[in-house]
Amino acid sequence: MTKNELIQKFEAVFGEGGEIVTVFSPGRVNMIGEHTDYNGGHVFPCALTIGTYFAARKREDTKVRFFSGNFEKAGVVERDITAMEFDREKGFSNYLMGMVWTYAQKGMVVDAGMDIYLWGNIPNASGLSSSASIEVGMGKVINVLFGFDVCNKDIALLGQYSENNYNGVNCGIMDQFAIAMGKKDNAIFLDTATLEYEYAPIVLDGMKIVIICTNKKRGLADSKYNERRTECETALAELQKVLDIKALGELTEAEFEANVDAIKCPVRQKRARHAVYENQRTVKAVDMLKSGDVEGFGKLMNASHVSLRDDYEVTGIELDTIAEEAWKIEGCVGARMTGAGFGGCAVAIVKDEAVDAFIKNVGENYVKKIGYAADFYVVEIGDGTGILE
Ligand code: GLA
């Protein structure tokens, strides 16, 4: 959507006049490093060229009015800066109000209302972080409209704060960071323990990144996510009785295996094993990619899926079917689930000449086994959240 189209949509709902700010905030896909970001490990996500578009204008009163082009039937959803509490009935607007609330919590009080039009082309509930895209985009909107001077990296932290404390999902920093800090044609190699990061060009000569959406209804994903996080925290506390560490991400595979008996329950041992091995795998995978070894990178993507399936147990039959069917395709360099899991999406690197066969075969076999269709997207890596010019 262009800036002009966006402004027209805004004016059709909220009327003309005043200064209108326009922002684009991408979705993200994580190439490798899953469920490591709340364990002090590394992640390797990139921003996509699909995302959420915002047009916004300040109001004279205290009303905050949202209109989503994706949920037109919901009409204008009205909130107020004098009553910012989470309100389950008001659906998506909680991600937006959460940011108003978060700015206030951090001493940057939003002292007037706003009219906001938004529209996104990230598939709904796909695990490509439409919620973080909305949070970071809203953070940018507030920043510009109210003249706060928060850099994108800090907007990412505000987004995570809002998700944790307003929306009640105990997520790590990966999604908001990838969205706020993304760079065209690059993935971000981020150390979540220190927030040090480096851009690594994704040079895929003759290959494409394909995202496969399971279309599974998400259900209990948030509560299971929080449960995994608690399991890792308990395992860490048990390891800390014998090791001087702050996070699972500090351990090598060998250090972990030498001390695994400190973790008293076999399920927690598996969870922690995934966190440790996945972090090490991510560091190795990025090294391989930097040295031009895309095939090696792909093999580690496959290994990541296996670990998420067997040790972390967050895949499920839908994501497993996609990964296993993808691995059978000649020309599929690597494939794995991406994001939190429990449905959502998988990501694959596929050679150009194999993309059509990949979509056809994986698609057909998915329907046969699961009973409904998956969606396929050949995606591009884009820039992070910014003003739409
Ligand atoms: C979700 C969370 C992230 C991260 C991933 C799993 O996307 O929001 O912080 O934990 O799951 O890697």
JSON list of C-alpha atoms in Angstrom, two decimals, residues 46 97 105 118 130 138 144 232 244 259 280 302 320-321 332 345 370:
[
{"chain": "A", "resi": 46, "resn": "CYS", "atom": "CA", "xyz": [14.85, -11.09, 9.57]},
{"chain": "A", "resi": 97, "resn": "MET", "atom": "CA", "xyz": [-3.42, 0.45, 23.91]},
{"chain": "A", "resi": 105, "resn": "GLN", "atom": "CA", "xyz": [4.73, 3.50, 32.53]},
{"chain": "A", "resi": 118, "resn": "LEU", "atom": "CA", "xyz": [-4.28, 0.24, 10.29]},
{"chain": "A", "resi": 130, "resn": "SER", "atom": "CA", "xyz": [1.63, -9.69, 13.47]},
{"chain": "A", "resi": 138, "resn": "MET", "atom": "CA", "xyz": [2.25, 1.75, 17.31]},
{"chain": "A", "resi": 144, "resn": "VAL", "atom": "CA", "xyz": [6.40, 10.66, 16.12]},
{"chain": "A", "resi": 232, "resn": "CYS", "atom": "CA", "xyz": [13.48, -23.64, 31.32]},
{"chain": "A", "resi": 244, "resn": "ASP", "atom": "CA", "xyz": [27.88, -20.60, 38.11]},
{"chain": "A", "resi": 259, "resn": "ASN", "atom": "CA", "xyz": [25.76, -31.56, 34.52]},
{"chain": "A", "resi": 280, "resn": "GLN", "atom": "CA", "xyz": [25.08, -23.57, 19.75]},
{"chain": "A", "resi": 302, "resn": "ASN", "atom": "CA", "xyz": [16.52, -29.39, 9.75]},
{"chain": "A", "resi": 320, "resn": "ASP", "atom": "CA", "xyz": [5.95, -31.93, 11.37]},
{"chain": "A", "resi": 321, "resn": "THR", "atom": "CA", "xyz": [4.11, -32.87, 8.19]},
{"chain": "A", "resi": 332, "resn": "CYS", "atom": "CA", "xyz": [14.91, -28.04, -0.54]},
{"chain": "A", "resi": 345, "resn": "CYS", "atom": "CA", "xyz": [4.48, -21.27, 10.07]},
{"chain": "A", "resi": 370, "resn": "ILE", "atom": "CA", "xyz": [-4.23, -32.84, 7.68]}
]
